[in-house]
Each structure stands twice: as structure tokens, then as C-alpha cells.
Amino acid sequence: MMSPCWVFMILVGFRISDAATQGQNTCTFNDKLKSVCVAAGDSVSVPCPNMTGEDFRLNLLKDQEVISNHTCSLGNKAPDCKSSSRGWVQLHIKTDNDSVSFLLKGVNASSHGVYRCEGQVRFPPPLLPAVPGAVSILVLIEGHQCKVPKQECSDNPWIWIWILALVSVTLYSVIITVSAVFFWVKLRKTDSQSDYMNTKPRAPRGQRKNRGVQNPAPRYF
């Protein structure tokens, strides 16, 4: 009866530890979504996938809607791209590793949303489906959607649910354990008293000696 309770409690403990580690180290709510809280006027980078085709297109999507796109060709050193985008969205290319990302400049309250970059090879054929970036960015603006410092995310509410579950299971296990020990001790005492009452008392030692002593009958001559 006790084993399933303790096993469940251990599993809950591991789940809480794992959830807390993910929340502190990566600030991610799943494998492809990252929450970023920034002040109004700051910039946010949205990474794009690495493309290998000679010609390809990079699209920036906000909440599943394309808001910017670039047509690129793979040069000798770095991608050469022609933009067709808004003024506050720029394409940023790192020369050290040739990585490409969209840069959202001067974000404000209306910039709140989920952004992701996807790329699609245009040449050589065949035409393949679009390739999404490694991570999507959820942009939160300080004073509107979040109240935490920059590059930090709010606490995961699931952690508190797991903590409450762990506390409940722990209290239940302790109560069951104490009750079982109490009834076991009480049962042992009852068995001991029953054994004592059923035991036949020993006869006194002096009574056995008195049985051999008899009053001699008087003799009449």
C-alpha cells in the first residue's frame, strides 16, 4: 500500500526539478518557443535556418503572417540578399559564421507576438517545403505584457502545481505511515496481553510439600 505513494512522490520530485532547471536555464516553454521580455525601443533578433541552396528566400512571420521577405543568393563568403521589408525590420548577417537573422528594431507595445523565420530553396530544383528556424521568439514588452528585467521570463505556473502535488503526496504518505505504525504497536500490545491471560499460573512450591504430610490416625490398644 505504501510503495505506490512513495514511487509517485519520487517521480513528482524529478518532474519538478526538471521543470525548474528548464525555466532557469533556457526560459523556454517548449522546444521551439522562447519568451523574451524587452523594453520599448530595444531590438530583438529572430534567427533564420542555415540554407544551402544557390538561391533561396527568407520570410519573417509574425503570428503566422509574412511581414518581411528577402531573396538571397549564396555567394563565395556570405549570402547576398535583396530586401523587401518594413523599415523597422532588417536582415542581419554575421560575418564570423555566416548566420542570418532578422533584427526587429525599436519594438513597442504593438510588436507583441510570436516571430519566426523560415527559408525556402528556389534553385536548384526540386522545390522543397519551407524550412523553419530553430526557435520562435515570443516578444513581450515591459510595462505591457511583462514586468521582469530584460532577457528574463516569468515563472512557469506548472512548477507550483507540481510543488502542491508533491506536498500533498508527502503529507498523505506521512499520515499513512504514522497510522500504520500506531496500529501495529497497538496490535502487538493486545497480542502480548492475550498471551499473558491464557497462560496457566504455576502452583505454589509449598503446597506440593504439604501433600506428603498427613496426620497419623491414633492407635488404640
Short mmCIF file of N, CA, C and O in Angstrom, two decimals, residues 15-74:
data_model
loop_
_atom_site.label_atom_id
_atom_site.label_comp_id
_atom_site.label_asym_id
_atom_site.label_seq_id
_atom_site.Cartn_x
_atom_site.Cartn_y
_atom_site.Cartn_z
N ARG A 15 10.14 15.49 -11.72
CA ARG A 15 9.48 16.36 -12.69
C ARG A 15 9.62 17.82 -12.29
O ARG A 15 9.85 18.68 -13.13
N ILE A 16 9.52 18.12 -10.99
CA ILE A 16 9.68 19.50 -10.53
C ILE A 16 11.10 19.99 -10.76
O ILE A 16 11.33 21.11 -11.20
N SER A 17 12.07 19.14 -10.46
CA SER A 17 13.47 19.52 -10.65
C SER A 17 13.75 19.81 -12.11
O SER A 17 14.42 20.78 -12.45
N ASP A 18 13.22 18.96 -13.00
CA ASP A 18 13.46 19.15 -14.42
C ASP A 18 12.78 20.41 -14.92
O ASP A 18 13.36 21.17 -15.71
N ALA A 19 11.56 20.68 -14.47
CA ALA A 19 10.85 21.87 -14.91
C ALA A 19 11.54 23.14 -14.42
O ALA A 19 11.64 24.13 -15.13
N ALA A 20 12.03 23.12 -13.17
CA ALA A 20 12.73 24.28 -12.63
C ALA A 20 14.02 24.55 -13.37
O ALA A 20 14.39 25.69 -13.64
N THR A 21 14.76 23.50 -13.74
CA THR A 21 16.01 23.67 -14.48
C THR A 21 15.77 24.28 -15.84
O THR A 21 16.50 25.18 -16.28
N GLN A 22 14.72 23.82 -16.54
CA GLN A 22 14.41 24.38 -17.84
C GLN A 22 14.02 25.84 -17.74
O GLN A 22 14.42 26.66 -18.55
N GLY A 23 13.22 26.18 -16.71
CA GLY A 23 12.77 27.55 -16.57
C GLY A 23 13.91 28.51 -16.26
O GLY A 23 13.92 29.65 -16.69
N GLN A 24 14.95 28.09 -15.52
CA GLN A 24 16.04 28.96 -15.12
C GLN A 24 17.10 29.05 -16.21
O GLN A 24 17.72 30.09 -16.39
N ASN A 25 17.36 27.99 -16.94
CA ASN A 25 18.47 27.98 -17.87
C ASN A 25 18.11 28.45 -19.26
O ASN A 25 18.87 29.17 -19.89
N THR A 26 16.96 28.05 -19.79
CA THR A 26 16.64 28.33 -21.18
C THR A 26 15.50 29.30 -21.35
O THR A 26 15.35 29.89 -22.41
N CYS A 27 14.66 29.46 -20.32
CA CYS A 27 13.50 30.33 -20.40
C CYS A 27 12.59 29.93 -21.55
O CYS A 27 11.98 30.78 -22.21
N THR A 28 12.51 28.67 -21.85
CA THR A 28 11.68 28.20 -22.95
C THR A 28 10.50 27.45 -22.40
O THR A 28 10.58 26.76 -21.40
N PHE A 29 9.37 27.56 -23.05
CA PHE A 29 8.16 26.87 -22.64
C PHE A 29 7.96 25.60 -23.45
O PHE A 29 7.17 24.77 -23.08
N ASN A 30 8.62 25.46 -24.56
CA ASN A 30 8.67 24.20 -25.28
C ASN A 30 9.94 24.18 -26.10
O ASN A 30 10.79 25.05 -25.97
N ASP A 31 10.10 23.21 -26.99
CA ASP A 31 11.35 23.04 -27.70
C ASP A 31 11.62 24.15 -28.71
O ASP A 31 12.77 24.39 -29.07
N LYS A 32 10.58 24.86 -29.22
CA LYS A 32 10.79 25.81 -30.30
C LYS A 32 10.27 27.21 -30.01
O LYS A 32 10.22 28.03 -30.90
N LEU A 33 9.89 27.50 -28.79
CA LEU A 33 9.36 28.81 -28.44
C LEU A 33 10.15 29.40 -27.28
O LEU A 33 10.29 28.77 -26.23
N LYS A 34 10.67 30.61 -27.49
CA LYS A 34 11.45 31.30 -26.46
C LYS A 34 10.79 32.64 -26.16
O LYS A 34 10.49 33.41 -27.07
N SER A 35 10.57 32.89 -24.88
CA SER A 35 9.94 34.13 -24.45
C SER A 35 11.02 35.15 -24.09
O SER A 35 11.95 34.85 -23.34
N VAL A 36 10.89 36.36 -24.65
CA VAL A 36 11.86 37.43 -24.41
C VAL A 36 11.11 38.69 -24.00
O VAL A 36 10.20 39.14 -24.71
N CYS A 37 11.47 39.23 -22.85
CA CYS A 37 10.87 40.47 -22.35
C CYS A 37 11.87 41.60 -22.52
O CYS A 37 12.98 41.56 -21.97
N VAL A 38 11.50 42.61 -23.31
CA VAL A 38 12.42 43.71 -23.62
C VAL A 38 11.71 45.03 -23.37
O VAL A 38 10.47 45.11 -23.35
N ALA A 39 12.50 46.08 -23.20
CA ALA A 39 11.95 47.42 -23.02
C ALA A 39 11.59 48.01 -24.38
O ALA A 39 12.14 47.64 -25.41
N ALA A 40 10.65 48.92 -24.37
CA ALA A 40 10.25 49.59 -25.60
C ALA A 40 11.44 50.33 -26.19
O ALA A 40 12.18 51.01 -25.48
N GLY A 41 11.63 50.19 -27.50
CA GLY A 41 12.75 50.82 -28.18
C GLY A 41 13.94 49.91 -28.37
O GLY A 41 14.88 50.28 -29.10
N ASP A 42 13.97 48.75 -27.72
CA ASP A 42 15.09 47.82 -27.89
C ASP A 42 14.93 47.00 -29.16
O ASP A 42 13.93 47.11 -29.88
N SER A 43 15.93 46.15 -29.43
CA SER A 43 15.94 45.31 -30.62
C SER A 43 15.85 43.85 -30.22
O SER A 43 16.33 43.45 -29.15
N VAL A 44 15.25 43.04 -31.10
CA VAL A 44 15.09 41.61 -30.87
C VAL A 44 15.56 40.88 -32.12
O VAL A 44 15.21 41.27 -33.24
N SER A 45 16.34 39.82 -31.92
CA SER A 45 16.86 39.03 -33.04
C SER A 45 16.05 37.75 -33.20
O SER A 45 15.78 37.05 -32.22
N VAL A 46 15.68 37.46 -34.44
CA VAL A 46 14.93 36.23 -34.77
C VAL A 46 15.81 35.39 -35.70
O VAL A 46 16.02 35.77 -36.86
N PRO A 47 16.36 34.27 -35.24
CA PRO A 47 17.31 33.50 -36.06
C PRO A 47 16.63 32.81 -37.23
O PRO A 47 15.47 32.38 -37.14
N CYS A 48 17.35 32.68 -38.32
CA CYS A 48 16.88 32.00 -39.52
C CYS A 48 17.63 30.69 -39.69
O CYS A 48 18.74 30.51 -39.18
N PRO A 49 17.05 29.74 -40.43
CA PRO A 49 17.76 28.46 -40.66
C PRO A 49 18.92 28.65 -41.62
O PRO A 49 18.95 29.58 -42.43
N ASN A 50 19.87 27.74 -41.53
CA ASN A 50 21.01 27.74 -42.45
C ASN A 50 20.58 27.13 -43.78
O ASN A 50 20.14 25.99 -43.83
N MET A 51 20.73 27.89 -44.86
CA MET A 51 20.31 27.45 -46.18
C MET A 51 21.53 27.07 -47.03
O MET A 51 22.58 27.70 -46.93
N THR A 52 21.37 26.05 -47.85
CA THR A 52 22.47 25.54 -48.67
C THR A 52 22.23 25.70 -50.17
O THR A 52 23.12 25.41 -50.96
N GLY A 53 21.07 26.15 -50.57
CA GLY A 53 20.78 26.31 -51.99
C GLY A 53 21.47 27.54 -52.57
O GLY A 53 21.87 28.47 -51.86
N GLU A 54 21.59 27.57 -53.88
CA GLU A 54 22.21 28.71 -54.55
C GLU A 54 21.32 29.95 -54.44
O GLU A 54 21.82 31.07 -54.26
N ASP A 55 20.04 29.78 -54.62
CA ASP A 55 19.07 30.85 -54.45
C ASP A 55 18.00 30.40 -53.44
O ASP A 55 17.48 29.29 -53.56
N PHE A 56 17.67 31.27 -52.52
CA PHE A 56 16.65 30.93 -51.53
C PHE A 56 15.98 32.20 -51.04
O PHE A 56 16.47 33.32 -51.26
N ARG A 57 14.85 32.03 -50.40
CA ARG A 57 14.09 33.14 -49.86
C ARG A 57 13.92 32.95 -48.36
O ARG A 57 13.64 31.85 -47.88
N LEU A 58 14.06 34.06 -47.63
CA LEU A 58 13.86 34.08 -46.19
C LEU A 58 12.62 34.91 -45.88
O LEU A 58 12.52 36.07 -46.32
N ASN A 59 11.70 34.33 -45.14
CA ASN A 59 10.47 35.01 -44.75
C ASN A 59 10.42 35.18 -43.24
O ASN A 59 10.75 34.26 -42.49
N LEU A 60 10.01 36.36 -42.81
CA LEU A 60 9.77 36.62 -41.39
C LEU A 60 8.27 36.63 -41.16
O LEU A 60 7.54 37.39 -41.80
N LEU A 61 7.81 35.80 -40.25
CA LEU A 61 6.39 35.68 -39.95
C LEU A 61 6.11 36.19 -38.54
O LEU A 61 6.87 35.91 -37.61
N LYS A 62 5.02 36.92 -38.41
CA LYS A 62 4.51 37.33 -37.12
C LYS A 62 3.12 36.74 -36.95
O LYS A 62 2.22 37.08 -37.72
N ASP A 63 2.98 35.86 -35.99
CA ASP A 63 1.70 35.18 -35.76
C ASP A 63 1.17 34.55 -37.05
O ASP A 63 0.02 34.76 -37.47
N GLN A 64 2.07 33.80 -37.73
CA GLN A 64 1.74 33.04 -38.95
C GLN A 64 1.49 33.92 -40.17
O GLN A 64 1.06 33.43 -41.21
N GLU A 65 1.78 35.22 -40.11
CA GLU A 65 1.61 36.12 -41.26
C GLU A 65 2.96 36.67 -41.68
O GLU A 65 3.73 37.18 -40.85
N VAL A 66 3.27 36.59 -42.98
CA VAL A 66 4.55 37.08 -43.51
C VAL A 66 4.55 38.60 -43.48
O VAL A 66 3.67 39.25 -44.07
N ILE A 67 5.55 39.17 -42.78
CA ILE A 67 5.66 40.63 -42.71
C ILE A 67 6.92 41.14 -43.39
O ILE A 67 7.06 42.35 -43.60
N SER A 68 7.84 40.25 -43.75
CA SER A 68 9.07 40.66 -44.42
C SER A 68 9.65 39.46 -45.15
O SER A 68 9.51 38.31 -44.69
N ASN A 69 10.32 39.71 -46.29
CA ASN A 69 10.97 38.62 -47.02
C ASN A 69 12.21 39.14 -47.73
O ASN A 69 12.28 40.34 -48.09
N HIS A 70 13.16 38.25 -47.91
CA HIS A 70 14.41 38.58 -48.58
C HIS A 70 14.73 37.47 -49.57
O HIS A 70 14.65 36.28 -49.22
N THR A 71 15.13 37.87 -50.77
CA THR A 71 15.62 36.91 -51.77
C THR A 71 17.14 36.94 -51.74
O THR A 71 17.75 38.01 -51.90
N CYS A 72 17.74 35.78 -51.53
CA CYS A 72 19.18 35.70 -51.32
C CYS A 72 19.81 34.73 -52.30
O CYS A 72 19.18 33.79 -52.78
N SER A 73 21.07 34.97 -52.58
CA SER A 73 21.90 34.04 -53.35
C SER A 73 23.14 33.75 -52.54
O SER A 73 23.68 34.64 -51.86
N LEU A 74 23.58 32.53 -52.60
CA LEU A 74 24.72 32.11 -51.80
C LEU A 74 26.01 32.47 -52.53
O LEU A 74 26.36 31.89 -53.56
#
